[in-house]
PDB file of C-alpha atoms in Angstrom:
ATOM      1  CA  MET A  92     104.217 106.349  83.400  1.00 61.00           C
ATOM      2  CA  ILE A  93     104.956 106.369  87.364  1.00 79.00           C
ATOM      3  CA  ASP A  94     106.989 108.259  89.290  1.00 91.00           C
ATOM      4  CA  GLN A  95     110.172 106.821  91.346  1.00 95.00           C
ATOM      5  CA  GLU A  96     108.915 107.419  94.272  1.00 96.00           C
ATOM      6  CA  LEU A  97     105.445 105.491  93.388  1.00 96.00           C
ATOM      7  CA  ALA A  98     107.364 102.601  91.868  1.00 95.00           C
ATOM      8  CA  SER A  99     109.549 102.295  94.843  1.00 97.00           C
ATOM      9  CA  ILE A 100     107.033 102.083  97.433  1.00 98.00           C
ATOM     10  CA  ILE A 101     105.018  99.762  94.686  1.00 97.00           C
ATOM     11  CA  ARG A 102     107.932  97.612  94.830  1.00 96.00           C
ATOM     12  CA  PHE A 103     108.211  97.473  98.477  1.00 98.00           C
ATOM     13  CA  ILE A 104     104.741  96.650  99.438  1.00 98.00           C
ATOM     14  CA  LEU A 105     104.511  93.834  96.651  1.00 97.00           C
ATOM     15  CA  GLY A 106     107.784  92.532  98.629  1.00 97.00           C
ATOM     16  CA  ALA A 107     106.376  92.912 101.830  1.00 97.00           C
ATOM     17  CA  ILE A 108     102.825  90.924 100.854  1.00 97.00           C
ATOM     18  CA  PRO A 109     104.328  89.006  97.806  1.00 95.00           C
ATOM     19  CA  GLU A 110     100.565  86.955  97.505  1.00 95.00           C
ATOM     20  CA  ALA A 111      98.627  89.936  96.776  1.00 95.00           C
ATOM     21  CA  ALA A 112      98.285  90.596  93.252  1.00 94.00           C
ATOM     22  CA  PRO A 113      98.501  94.194  92.404  1.00 93.00           C
ATOM     23  CA  HIS A 114      96.382  96.619  90.700  1.00 92.00           C
ATOM     24  CA  TYR A 115      96.881 100.011  89.617  1.00 88.00           C
ATOM     25  CA  PHE A 116      94.777 103.165  88.971  1.00 71.00           C
ATOM     26  CA  ASP A 117      91.485 101.378  87.719  1.00 75.00           C
ATOM     27  CA  THR A 118      90.227  98.054  89.861  1.00 70.00           C
ATOM     28  CA  PRO A 119      89.452  95.325  87.465  1.00 75.00           C
ATOM     29  CA  LYS A 120      85.937  94.183  87.827  1.00 76.00           C
ATOM     30  CA  ASP A 121      86.947  90.375  88.372  1.00 76.00           C
ATOM     31  CA  PHE A 122      90.448  90.491  90.150  1.00 79.00           C
ATOM     32  CA  ALA A 123      91.275  87.605  92.442  1.00 85.00           C
ATOM     33  CA  VAL A 124      92.346  87.878  96.107  1.00 91.00           C
ATOM     34  CA  PRO A 125      94.125  88.536  98.017  1.00 96.00           C
ATOM     35  CA  ALA A 126      95.114  92.188  96.065  1.00 95.00           C
ATOM     36  CA  VAL A 127      96.523  95.478  96.505  1.00 96.00           C
ATOM     37  CA  TYR A 128      95.128  98.480  94.744  1.00 94.00           C
ATOM     38  CA  PHE A 129      97.300 101.055  94.192  1.00 95.00           C
ATOM     39  CA  PRO A 130      95.042 104.588  93.453  1.00 94.00           C
ATOM     40  CA  ALA A 131      96.605 107.574  92.365  1.00 93.00           C
ATOM     41  CA  PRO A 132      97.896 109.388  95.562  1.00 96.00           C
ATOM     42  CA  THR A 133      96.507 113.053  96.154  1.00 97.00           C
ATOM     43  CA  PHE A 134      99.212 115.762  97.351  1.00 96.00           C
ATOM     44  CA  THR A 135      99.670 119.159  98.264  1.00 97.00           C
ATOM     45  CA  SER A 136     101.920 121.643  97.280  1.00 94.00           C
ATOM     46  CA  GLY A 137     104.115 124.437  98.767  1.00 93.00           C
ATOM     47  CA  GLY A 138     107.079 126.115  99.317  1.00 88.00           C
ATOM     48  CA  ASP A 139     109.827 124.177 101.126  1.00 83.00           C
ATOM     49  CA  THR A 140     113.265 126.369 101.188  1.00 87.00           C
ATOM     50  CA  PHE A 141     114.916 128.706  99.486  1.00 86.00           C
ATOM     51  CA  LEU A 142     116.019 125.984  96.821  1.00 88.00           C
ATOM     52  CA  THR A 143     113.211 123.539  96.857  1.00 90.00           C
ATOM     53  CA  TYR A 144     109.504 123.178  97.134  1.00 93.00           C
ATOM     54  CA  ALA A 145     108.020 120.227  98.517  1.00 94.00           C
ATOM     55  CA  PHE A 146     104.482 118.121  97.408  1.00 95.00           C
ATOM     56  CA  ASP A 147     103.277 116.437 100.580  1.00 97.00           C
ATOM     57  CA  TYR A 148     101.310 112.957  99.067  1.00 97.00           C
ATOM     58  CA  THR A 149      99.093 111.241 101.124  1.00 98.00           C
ATOM     59  CA  TRP A 150      98.442 107.881  99.581  1.00 98.00           C
ATOM     60  CA  ASN A 151      95.251 105.812 100.443  1.00 98.00           C
ATOM     61  CA  ILE A 152      96.446 101.845  99.127  1.00 97.00           C
ATOM     62  CA  GLU A 153      93.595  99.570  99.564  1.00 96.00           C
ATOM     63  CA  VAL A 154      94.039  96.012 100.379  1.00 97.00           C
ATOM     64  CA  PHE A 155      91.492  93.397  99.415  1.00 95.00           C
ATOM     65  CA  HIS A 156      91.053  89.493 101.100  1.00 96.00           C
ATOM     66  CA  ARG A 157      88.370  86.928 101.734  1.00 96.00           C
ATOM     67  CA  THR A 158      87.600  88.401 105.279  1.00 96.00           C
ATOM     68  CA  THR A 159      88.385  91.727 105.922  1.00 97.00           C
ATOM     69  CA  GLU A 160      90.212  90.563 109.179  1.00 97.00           C
ATOM     70  CA  ASP A 161      92.493  88.822 106.283  1.00 97.00           C
ATOM     71  CA  ALA A 162      92.576  92.325 104.554  1.00 97.00           C
ATOM     72  CA  ILE A 163      93.652  93.924 107.791  1.00 98.00           C
ATOM     73  CA  SER A 164      96.556  91.494 108.332  1.00 97.00           C
ATOM     74  CA  LEU A 165      97.782  91.898 105.096  1.00 97.00           C
ATOM     75  CA  ALA A 166      98.063  95.627 105.148  1.00 98.00           C
ATOM     76  CA  ARG A 167      99.518  95.387 108.622  1.00 98.00           C
ATOM     77  CA  LEU A 168     102.451  93.283 106.969  1.00 98.00           C
ATOM     78  CA  ALA A 169     103.285  95.918 104.966  1.00 98.00           C
ATOM     79  CA  ALA A 170     103.188  98.624 107.517  1.00 98.00           C
ATOM     80  CA  ALA A 171     105.189  96.253 109.693  1.00 98.00           C
ATOM     81  CA  ALA A 172     107.903  96.047 107.036  1.00 98.00           C
ATOM     82  CA  ILE A 173     107.912  99.499 106.492  1.00 98.00           C
ATOM     83  CA  MET A 174     108.172 100.412 110.081  1.00 98.00           C
ATOM     84  CA  ALA A 175     110.965  97.518 110.614  1.00 98.00           C
ATOM     85  CA  ASN A 176     113.065  99.656 107.834  1.00 98.00           C
ATOM     86  CA  ARG A 177     112.664 102.548 109.772  1.00 98.00           C
ATOM     87  CA  ARG A 178     110.350 104.209 107.451  1.00 98.00           C
ATOM     88  CA  LEU A 179     112.617 104.037 104.606  1.00 98.00           C
ATOM     89  CA  ILE A 180     111.777 102.770 101.206  1.00 98.00           C
ATOM     90  CA  PRO A 181     114.700 102.397  99.034  1.00 98.00           C
ATOM     91  CA  LEU A 182     114.341 104.036  95.790  1.00 97.00           C
ATOM     92  CA  VAL A 183     114.712 102.403  92.342  1.00 96.00           C
ATOM     93  CA  ASP A 184     115.628 103.412  88.922  1.00 93.00           C
ATOM     94  CA  GLU A 185     113.750 102.935  85.738  1.00 92.00           C
ATOM     95  CA  ALA A 186     114.801  99.286  85.602  1.00 91.00           C
ATOM     96  CA  GLY A 187     113.877  98.539  89.078  1.00 91.00           C
ATOM     97  CA  ALA A 188     117.774  98.437  90.363  1.00 93.00           C
ATOM     98  CA  PRO A 189     118.410 100.107  93.968  1.00 95.00           C
ATOM     99  CA  THR A 190     119.645 103.715  93.954  1.00 96.00           C
ATOM    100  CA  GLY A 191     121.550 103.803  96.993  1.00 97.00           C
ATOM    101  CA  LYS A 192     119.003 106.655  97.897  1.00 97.00           C
ATOM    102  CA  GLY A 193     115.787 106.373 100.013  1.00 97.00           C
ATOM    103  CA  LEU A 194     112.549 107.825 100.914  1.00 97.00           C
ATOM    104  CA  ARG A 195     111.270 108.405 104.481  1.00 98.00           C
ATOM    105  CA  LEU A 196     107.374 107.775 105.070  1.00 98.00           C
ATOM    106  CA  HIS A 197     105.638 108.731 108.217  1.00 98.00           C
ATOM    107  CA  ASP A 198     103.935 106.731 109.973  1.00 98.00           C
ATOM    108  CA  PRO A 199     101.767 104.279 108.166  1.00 98.00           C
ATOM    109  CA  ARG A 200      98.239 103.779 109.246  1.00 98.00           C
ATOM    110  CA  VAL A 201      95.869 100.745 108.648  1.00 98.00           C
ATOM    111  CA  GLY A 202      92.355 100.491 108.860  1.00 97.00           C
ATOM    112  CA  LYS A 203      89.186  98.753 107.686  1.00 97.00           C
ATOM    113  CA  SER A 204      87.676 100.445 104.655  1.00 94.00           C
ATOM    114  CA  GLY A 205      84.863  98.488 103.778  1.00 90.00           C
ATOM    115  CA  MET A 206      83.702  94.836 102.988  1.00 92.00           C
ATOM    116  CA  LEU A 207      86.685  92.718 102.778  1.00 94.00           C
ATOM    117  CA  ALA A 208      88.829  95.474 102.459  1.00 96.00           C
ATOM    118  CA  ALA A 209      91.476  97.247 104.755  1.00 98.00           C
ATOM    119  CA  SER A 210      93.164 100.945 104.004  1.00 98.00           C
ATOM    120  CA  LEU A 211      97.223 101.337 104.035  1.00 98.00           C
ATOM    121  CA  THR A 212      97.371 104.990 104.104  1.00 98.00           C
ATOM    122  CA  LEU A 213     101.174 106.436 103.550  1.00 98.00           C
ATOM    123  CA  GLY A 214     102.102 109.784 103.619  1.00 98.00           C
ATOM    124  CA  TRP A 215     105.601 111.438 102.821  1.00 98.00           C
ATOM    125  CA  ALA A 216     107.268 114.915 101.747  1.00 96.00           C
ATOM    126  CA  SER A 217     108.594 114.839  98.016  1.00 95.00           C
ATOM    127  CA  ARG A 218     110.865 117.636  97.640  1.00 92.00           C
ATOM    128  CA  ARG A 219     112.119 119.121  94.574  1.00 90.00           C
ATOM    129  CA  PRO A 220     114.318 121.907  93.291  1.00 90.00           C
ATOM    130  CA  TYR A 221     113.103 124.719  92.011  1.00 89.00           C
ATOM    131  CA  LYS A 222     114.147 125.530  88.301  1.00 85.00           C
ATOM    132  CA  ALA A 223     117.345 126.710  88.529  1.00 71.00           C
ATOM    133  CA  GLU A 224     118.746 129.712  86.601  1.00 69.00           C
ATOM    134  CA  ASP A 225     122.054 130.573  85.205  1.00 61.00           C
ATOM    135  CA  THR A 226     123.311 133.847  87.442  1.00 60.00           C
ATOM    136  CA  GLN A 227     126.811 135.022  87.806  1.00 61.00           C
ATOM    137  CA  LYS A 228     128.419 134.155  91.331  1.00 62.00           C
ATOM    138  CA  MET A 229     129.777 136.827  93.873  1.00 62.00           C
ATOM    139  CA  MET A 230     133.450 136.907  92.788  1.00 61.00           C
ATOM    140  CA  THR A 231     134.687 139.016  95.550  1.00 62.00           C
ATOM    141  CA  TYR A 232     133.331 140.205  98.765  1.00 61.00           C
ATOM    142  CA  ILE A 233     135.114 143.054 101.035  1.00 58.00           C
ATOM    143  CA  LEU A 234     134.620 143.519 104.306  1.00 61.00           C
ATOM    144  CA  ASN A 235     136.974 145.807 105.360  1.00 62.00           C
ATOM    145  CA  ILE A 236     134.975 149.220 105.113  1.00 62.00           C
ATOM    146  CA  ASN A 237     137.501 151.130 106.947  1.00 68.00           C
ATOM    147  CA  ASP A 238     140.053 150.874 104.074  1.00 64.00           C
ATOM    148  CA  PRO A 239     139.570 154.158 101.638  1.00 63.00           C
ATOM    149  CA  ASP A 240     140.548 152.002  98.765  1.00 65.00           C
ATOM    150  CA  ARG A 241     138.046 149.614  99.598  1.00 60.00           C
ATOM    151  CA  ARG A 242     134.708 151.817 100.219  1.00 59.00           C
ATOM    152  CA  PRO A 243     132.010 152.336  97.577  1.00 60.00           C
ATOM    153  CA  PRO A 244     132.454 155.672  95.370  1.00 61.00           C
ATOM    154  CA  ALA A 245     129.820 157.615  97.361  1.00 61.00           C
ATOM    155  CA  ALA A 246     131.408 156.289 100.583  1.00 52.00           C
ATOM    156  CA  ALA A 247     135.027 157.009  99.297  1.00 52.00           C
ATOM    157  CA  GLU A 248     134.109 160.772  98.290  1.00 55.00           C
ATOM    158  CA  GLY A 249     133.126 161.371 102.383  1.00 53.00           C
ATOM    159  CA  GLN A 250     129.307 160.757 101.568  1.00 53.00           C
ATOM    160  CA  GLU A 251     128.395 158.842 104.343  1.00 49.00           C
TER     161      GLU A 251
END
């Protein structure tokens, strides 16, 4: 199963370069060009806010064509589409329908990665909530500490 963010990025890139055949996770020995190879991305994790943690993804997507220059041109088309959309990838649900939400990427990078291949490098921070715990919420908050009826028991007895 592919993560929602990954599926959304794949859909966006294949929309930008529809002539490229997609390959996922393992490159077949006899694939036709042009092609886009989507290996598993790498990521680091870390705390983000009090309520969330983040995975910082880096995804090196390989684009293949008959010449290295053509591969770079295809990768550039995908990068240009990402930039033209303000680096916002529309998220899709399990059926492929838009959710109305988006994923903001960092600036994409394109470079030569080998013979007849170009690398499209994408990065983004995926923020996710910590596991929520059921807790009792504060019901009353008293700010007036000068009112003797509102002081904590130790303070009301003259122990300040």
